[in-house]
Coordinates of C-alpha atoms and ligand atoms in Angstrom, one line a residue:
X27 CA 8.3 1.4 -12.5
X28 CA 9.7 4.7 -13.1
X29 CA 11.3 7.2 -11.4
X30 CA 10.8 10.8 -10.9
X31 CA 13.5 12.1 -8.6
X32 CA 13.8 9.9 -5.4
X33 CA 10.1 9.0 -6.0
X34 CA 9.5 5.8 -7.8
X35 CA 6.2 5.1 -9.6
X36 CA 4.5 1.8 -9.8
X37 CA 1.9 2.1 -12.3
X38 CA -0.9 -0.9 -12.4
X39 CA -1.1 -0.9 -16.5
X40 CA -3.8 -2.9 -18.1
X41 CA -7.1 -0.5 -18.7
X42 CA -8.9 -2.6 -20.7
X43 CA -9.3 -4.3 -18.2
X44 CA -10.0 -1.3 -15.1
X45 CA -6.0 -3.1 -14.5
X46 CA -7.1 -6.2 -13.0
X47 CA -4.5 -8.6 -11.3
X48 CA -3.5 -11.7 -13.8
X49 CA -0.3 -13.4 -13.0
X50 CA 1.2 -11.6 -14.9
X51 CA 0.3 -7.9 -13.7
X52 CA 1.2 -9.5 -10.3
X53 CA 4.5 -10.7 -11.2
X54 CA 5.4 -7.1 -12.8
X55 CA 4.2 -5.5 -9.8
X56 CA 7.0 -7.8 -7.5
X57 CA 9.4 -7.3 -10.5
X58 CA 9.0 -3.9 -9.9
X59 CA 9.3 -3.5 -5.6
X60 CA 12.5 -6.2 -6.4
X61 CA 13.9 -3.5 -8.3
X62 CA 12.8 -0.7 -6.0
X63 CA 14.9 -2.7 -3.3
X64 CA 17.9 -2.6 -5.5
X65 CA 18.1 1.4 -5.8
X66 CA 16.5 1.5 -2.1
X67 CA 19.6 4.3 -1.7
X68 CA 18.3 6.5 -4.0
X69 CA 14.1 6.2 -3.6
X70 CA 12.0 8.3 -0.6
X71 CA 8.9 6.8 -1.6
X72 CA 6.5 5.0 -3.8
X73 CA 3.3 5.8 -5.5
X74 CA 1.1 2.9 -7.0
X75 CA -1.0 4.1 -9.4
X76 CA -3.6 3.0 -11.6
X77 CA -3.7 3.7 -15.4
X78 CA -6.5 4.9 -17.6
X79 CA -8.5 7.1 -15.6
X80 CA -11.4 5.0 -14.3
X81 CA -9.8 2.2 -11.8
X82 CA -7.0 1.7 -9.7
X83 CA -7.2 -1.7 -9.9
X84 CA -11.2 -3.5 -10.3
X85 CA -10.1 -7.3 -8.8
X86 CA -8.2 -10.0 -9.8
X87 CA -8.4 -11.1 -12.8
X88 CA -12.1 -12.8 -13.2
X89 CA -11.3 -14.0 -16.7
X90 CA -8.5 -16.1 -15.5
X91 CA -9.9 -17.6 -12.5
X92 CA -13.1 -19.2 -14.5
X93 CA -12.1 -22.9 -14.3
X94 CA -9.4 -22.9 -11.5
X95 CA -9.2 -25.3 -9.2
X96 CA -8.9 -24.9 -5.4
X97 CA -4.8 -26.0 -5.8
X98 CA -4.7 -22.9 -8.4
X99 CA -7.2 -20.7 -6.0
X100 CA -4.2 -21.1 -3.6
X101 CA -1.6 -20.7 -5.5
X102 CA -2.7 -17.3 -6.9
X103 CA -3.4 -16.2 -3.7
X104 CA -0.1 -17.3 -2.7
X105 CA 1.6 -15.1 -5.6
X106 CA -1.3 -11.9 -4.1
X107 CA 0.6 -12.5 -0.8
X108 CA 4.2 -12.7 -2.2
X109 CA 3.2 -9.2 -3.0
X110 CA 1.7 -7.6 -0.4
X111 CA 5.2 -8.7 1.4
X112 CA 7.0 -7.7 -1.0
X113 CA 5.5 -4.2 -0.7
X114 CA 5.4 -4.4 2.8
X115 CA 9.1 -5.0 3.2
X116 CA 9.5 -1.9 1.1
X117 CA 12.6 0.3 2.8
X118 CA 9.9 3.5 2.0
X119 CA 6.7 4.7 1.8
X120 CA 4.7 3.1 -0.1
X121 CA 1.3 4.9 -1.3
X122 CA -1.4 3.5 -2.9
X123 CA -2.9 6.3 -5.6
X124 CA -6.3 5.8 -5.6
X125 CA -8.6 6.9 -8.9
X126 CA -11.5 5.3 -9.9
X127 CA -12.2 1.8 -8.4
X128 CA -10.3 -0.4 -5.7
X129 CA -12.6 -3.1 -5.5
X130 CA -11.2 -7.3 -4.4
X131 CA -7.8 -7.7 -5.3
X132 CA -7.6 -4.1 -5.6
X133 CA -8.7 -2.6 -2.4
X134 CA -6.2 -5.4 -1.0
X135 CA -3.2 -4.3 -3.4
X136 CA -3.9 -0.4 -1.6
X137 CA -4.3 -2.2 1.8
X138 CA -0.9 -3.3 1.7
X139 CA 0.9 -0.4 0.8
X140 CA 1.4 1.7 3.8
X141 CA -2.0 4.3 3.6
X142 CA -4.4 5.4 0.9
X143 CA -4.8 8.4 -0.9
X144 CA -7.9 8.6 -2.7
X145 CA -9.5 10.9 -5.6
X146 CA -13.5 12.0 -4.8
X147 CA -13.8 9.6 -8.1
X148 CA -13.3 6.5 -6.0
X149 CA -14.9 3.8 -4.7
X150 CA -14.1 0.6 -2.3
X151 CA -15.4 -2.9 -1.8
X152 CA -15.0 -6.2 -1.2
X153 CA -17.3 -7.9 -3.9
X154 CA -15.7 -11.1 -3.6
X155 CA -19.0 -13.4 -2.3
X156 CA -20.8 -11.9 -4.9
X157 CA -18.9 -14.0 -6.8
X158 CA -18.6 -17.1 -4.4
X159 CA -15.3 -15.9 -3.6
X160 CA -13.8 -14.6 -0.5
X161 CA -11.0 -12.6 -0.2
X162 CA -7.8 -13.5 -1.1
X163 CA -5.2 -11.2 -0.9
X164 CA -5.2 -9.9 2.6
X165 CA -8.5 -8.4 2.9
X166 CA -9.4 -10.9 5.4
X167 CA -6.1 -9.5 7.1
X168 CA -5.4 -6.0 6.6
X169 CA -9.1 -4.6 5.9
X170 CA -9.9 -5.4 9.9
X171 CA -7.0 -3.4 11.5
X172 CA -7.6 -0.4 9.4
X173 CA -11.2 0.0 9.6
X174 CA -12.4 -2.3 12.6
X175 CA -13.4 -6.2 12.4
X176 CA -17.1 -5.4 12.6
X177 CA -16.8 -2.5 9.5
X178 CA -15.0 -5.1 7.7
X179 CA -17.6 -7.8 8.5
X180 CA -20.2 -5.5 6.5
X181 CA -18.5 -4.7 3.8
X182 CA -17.1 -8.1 3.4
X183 CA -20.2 -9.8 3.8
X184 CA -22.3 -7.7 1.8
X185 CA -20.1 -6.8 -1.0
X186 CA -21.0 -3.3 -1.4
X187 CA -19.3 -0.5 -2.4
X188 CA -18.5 2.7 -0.6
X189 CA -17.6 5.9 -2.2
X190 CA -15.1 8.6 -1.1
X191 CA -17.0 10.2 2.5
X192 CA -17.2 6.9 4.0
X193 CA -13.6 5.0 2.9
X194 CA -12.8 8.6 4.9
X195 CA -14.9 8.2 8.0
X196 CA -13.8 4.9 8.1
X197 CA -10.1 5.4 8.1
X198 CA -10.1 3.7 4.6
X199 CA -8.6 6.7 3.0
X200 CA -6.3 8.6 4.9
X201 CA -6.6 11.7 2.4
X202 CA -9.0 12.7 -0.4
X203 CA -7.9 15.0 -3.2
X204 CA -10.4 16.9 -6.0
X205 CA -8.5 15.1 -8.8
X206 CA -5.6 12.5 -10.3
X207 CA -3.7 15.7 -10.5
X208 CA -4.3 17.1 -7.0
X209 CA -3.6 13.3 -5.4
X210 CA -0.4 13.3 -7.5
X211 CA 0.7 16.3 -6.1
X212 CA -0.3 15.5 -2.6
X213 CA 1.2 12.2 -2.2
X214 CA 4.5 13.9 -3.7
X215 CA 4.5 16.2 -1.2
X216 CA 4.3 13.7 1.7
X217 CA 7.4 11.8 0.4
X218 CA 9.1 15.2 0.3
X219 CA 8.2 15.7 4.0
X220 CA 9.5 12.0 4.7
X221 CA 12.3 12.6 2.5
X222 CA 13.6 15.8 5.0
X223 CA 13.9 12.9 7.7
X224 CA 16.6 10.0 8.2
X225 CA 15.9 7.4 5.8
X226 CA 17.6 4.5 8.2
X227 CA 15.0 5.7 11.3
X228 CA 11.7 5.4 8.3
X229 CA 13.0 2.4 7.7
X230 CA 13.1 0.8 11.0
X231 CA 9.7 2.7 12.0
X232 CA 8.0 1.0 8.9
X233 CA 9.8 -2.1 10.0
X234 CA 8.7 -1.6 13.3
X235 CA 5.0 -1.0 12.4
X236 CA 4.7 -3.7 9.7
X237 CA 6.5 -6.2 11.7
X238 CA 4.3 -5.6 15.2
X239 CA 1.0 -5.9 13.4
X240 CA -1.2 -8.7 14.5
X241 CA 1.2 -9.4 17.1
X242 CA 0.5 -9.7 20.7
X243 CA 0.8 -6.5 22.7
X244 CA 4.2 -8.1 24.5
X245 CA 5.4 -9.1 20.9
X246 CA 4.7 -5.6 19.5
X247 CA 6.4 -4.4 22.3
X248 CA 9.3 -6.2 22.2
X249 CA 9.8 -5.3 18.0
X250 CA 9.5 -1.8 19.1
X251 CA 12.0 -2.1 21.6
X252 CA 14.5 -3.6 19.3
X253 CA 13.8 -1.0 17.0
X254 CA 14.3 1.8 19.5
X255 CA 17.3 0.4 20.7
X256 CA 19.0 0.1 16.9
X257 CA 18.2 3.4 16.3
X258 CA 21.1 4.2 18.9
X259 CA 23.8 2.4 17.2
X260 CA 22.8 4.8 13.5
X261 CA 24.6 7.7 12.7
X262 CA 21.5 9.0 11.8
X263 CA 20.4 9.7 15.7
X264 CA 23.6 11.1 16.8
X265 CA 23.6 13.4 13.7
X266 CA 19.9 14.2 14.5
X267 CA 20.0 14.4 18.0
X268 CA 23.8 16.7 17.6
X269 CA 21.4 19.0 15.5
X270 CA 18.8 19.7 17.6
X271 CA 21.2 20.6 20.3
X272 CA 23.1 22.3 18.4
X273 CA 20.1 24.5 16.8
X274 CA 21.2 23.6 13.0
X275 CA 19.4 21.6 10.3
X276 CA 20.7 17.6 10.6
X277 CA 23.0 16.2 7.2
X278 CA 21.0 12.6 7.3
X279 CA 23.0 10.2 5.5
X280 CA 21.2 9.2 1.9
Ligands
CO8_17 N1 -11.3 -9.0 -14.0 C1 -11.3 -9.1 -15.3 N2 -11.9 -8.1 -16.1 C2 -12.5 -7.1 -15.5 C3 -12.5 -6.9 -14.1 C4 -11.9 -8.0 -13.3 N3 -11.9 -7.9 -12.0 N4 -13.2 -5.8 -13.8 C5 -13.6 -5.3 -15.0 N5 -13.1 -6.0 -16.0 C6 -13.3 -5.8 -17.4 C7 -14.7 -6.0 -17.9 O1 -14.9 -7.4 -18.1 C8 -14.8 -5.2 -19.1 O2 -14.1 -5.8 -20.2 P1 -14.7 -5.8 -21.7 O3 -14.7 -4.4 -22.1 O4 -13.8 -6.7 -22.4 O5 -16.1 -6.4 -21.5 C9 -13.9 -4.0 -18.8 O6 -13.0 -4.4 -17.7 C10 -14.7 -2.8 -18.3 O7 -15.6 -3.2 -17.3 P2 -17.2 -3.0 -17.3 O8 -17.7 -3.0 -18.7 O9 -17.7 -4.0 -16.3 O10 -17.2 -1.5 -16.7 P3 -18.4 -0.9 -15.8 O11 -18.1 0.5 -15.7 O12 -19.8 -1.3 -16.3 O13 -18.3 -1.6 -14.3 C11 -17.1 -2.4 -12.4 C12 -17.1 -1.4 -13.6 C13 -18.2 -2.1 -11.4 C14 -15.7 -2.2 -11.7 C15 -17.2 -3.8 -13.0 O14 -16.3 -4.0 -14.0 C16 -17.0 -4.9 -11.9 O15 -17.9 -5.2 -11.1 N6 -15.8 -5.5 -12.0 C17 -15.5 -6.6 -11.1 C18 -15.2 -6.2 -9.7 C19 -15.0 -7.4 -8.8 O16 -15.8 -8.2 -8.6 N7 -13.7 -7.5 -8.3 C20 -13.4 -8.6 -7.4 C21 -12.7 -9.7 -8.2 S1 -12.4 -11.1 -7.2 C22 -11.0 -10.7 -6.4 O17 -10.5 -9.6 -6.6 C23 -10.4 -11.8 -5.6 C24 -9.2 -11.2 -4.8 C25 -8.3 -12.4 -4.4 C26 -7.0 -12.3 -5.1 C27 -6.0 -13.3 -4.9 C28 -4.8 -13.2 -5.8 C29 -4.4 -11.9 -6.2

């Protein structure tokens, strides 16, 4: 993880291997939110990235798994969904980068961030019963409420991979950028827009989101309610709502 400003840069590192998930690129990637909670003050936002130029992240690891058992199947996918909720609980914006392939483990890593932005270069798949495999990392999960269960049927089921015009079509991808450069830039950009807003109310609205997923409409509405009513006991609404009355730009607190 590094930082650049109050944007903090997760970068999946192992291009030897288009950065598939082992254990151990897993554990980095938790090591790294665990500290991104820990200077939660000072980060807007996060960007995972990919390194190398041709994935974001190709799978978990397909080496490692050769020989597992079905008590180690679950306990990798176990450590996959420590993860995603670790990500998920993430105080700020967390966007996956994508470059190059998101494919299994991968596409599921991006899925759990909060949205996608993709390069043109990119593809997306599921490929997991090609392999005798199914998904383990939330793709079951996630990949349904962002693109529809039936679209996630196909593309589970068959394995194949989609390129850049239908990951958008589908919702997949929520922006697509000529280059790394250009995605860089533009996902900086949106953490600057979220960064001129209170950082307590982005943090109860991702709470809010994240937490009423799946959930029965009454359930969802009751989070959003609690949410709603907290947001009345921050300092952050009376200073935002004092501004707008008062035609002047609001001091958020940091
Ligand atoms: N695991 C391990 N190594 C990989 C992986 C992977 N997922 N993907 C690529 N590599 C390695 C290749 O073995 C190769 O290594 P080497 O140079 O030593 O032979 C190197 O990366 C480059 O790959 P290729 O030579 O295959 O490159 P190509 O351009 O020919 O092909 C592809 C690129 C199409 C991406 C191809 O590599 C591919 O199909 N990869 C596998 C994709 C896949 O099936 N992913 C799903 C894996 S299963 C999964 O993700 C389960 C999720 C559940 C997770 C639960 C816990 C987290």
């Amino acid at each position: 993880m590094t930082l650049d400003g109050d944007v903090a840069i997760v970068t999946i590192d192992r291009p030897k291997a288009l950065n598939a998930l082992s254990s151990t690129v897993l554990e980095a990637i938790d090591d790294a939110f665990a500290r991104i909670a820990d200077a939660a003050a000072s980060i807007r936002g996060v960007l995972v990235v990919g390194a190398g130029g041709r994935a974001f992240v190709a799978g978990a690891d397909i080496a490692g798994m050769a020989g597992a058992t079905p008590e180690e199947g679950r306990r990798s996918a176990e450590l996959g969904h420590r993860v995603a909720a670790r990500i998920e609980a993430c105080h700020a914006p967390v966007i996956a980068c994508v470059d190059g392939f998101a494919l299994g483990g991968g596409l599921e890593l991006a899925l759990s961030c909060d949205f996608i932005y993709a390069t043109d270069a990119s593809s997306f798949g599921q490929p997991e019963v090609r392999l005798g495999l199914i998904p383990g990392f939330g793709g079951t999960v996630r990949l349904p409420r962002v693109v529809g269960p039936a679209r996630a049927k196909e593309l589970i089921y068959s394995g194949r991979r989609i390129g850049i015009e239908e990951a958008v079509a589908s919702g997949l991808v929520v922006r697509r950028f000529a280059d790394r450069d250009a995605l860089l830039a533009g996902a900086r950009e949106t953490i600057a827009q979220v960064a001129q807003n209170s950082p307590v109310a982005v943090a109860n609205a991702k709470r809010v989101l994240v937490g009423a997923a799946g959930r029965s409409t009454d359930e969802a509405v009751a989070i959003e309610i609690g949410g709603f009513g907290e947001a009345f006991g921050t300092d952050d609404m009376r200073e935002g709502v004092a501004a707008f009355l008062e035609k002047r730009s609001p001091g958020f607190s940091r």
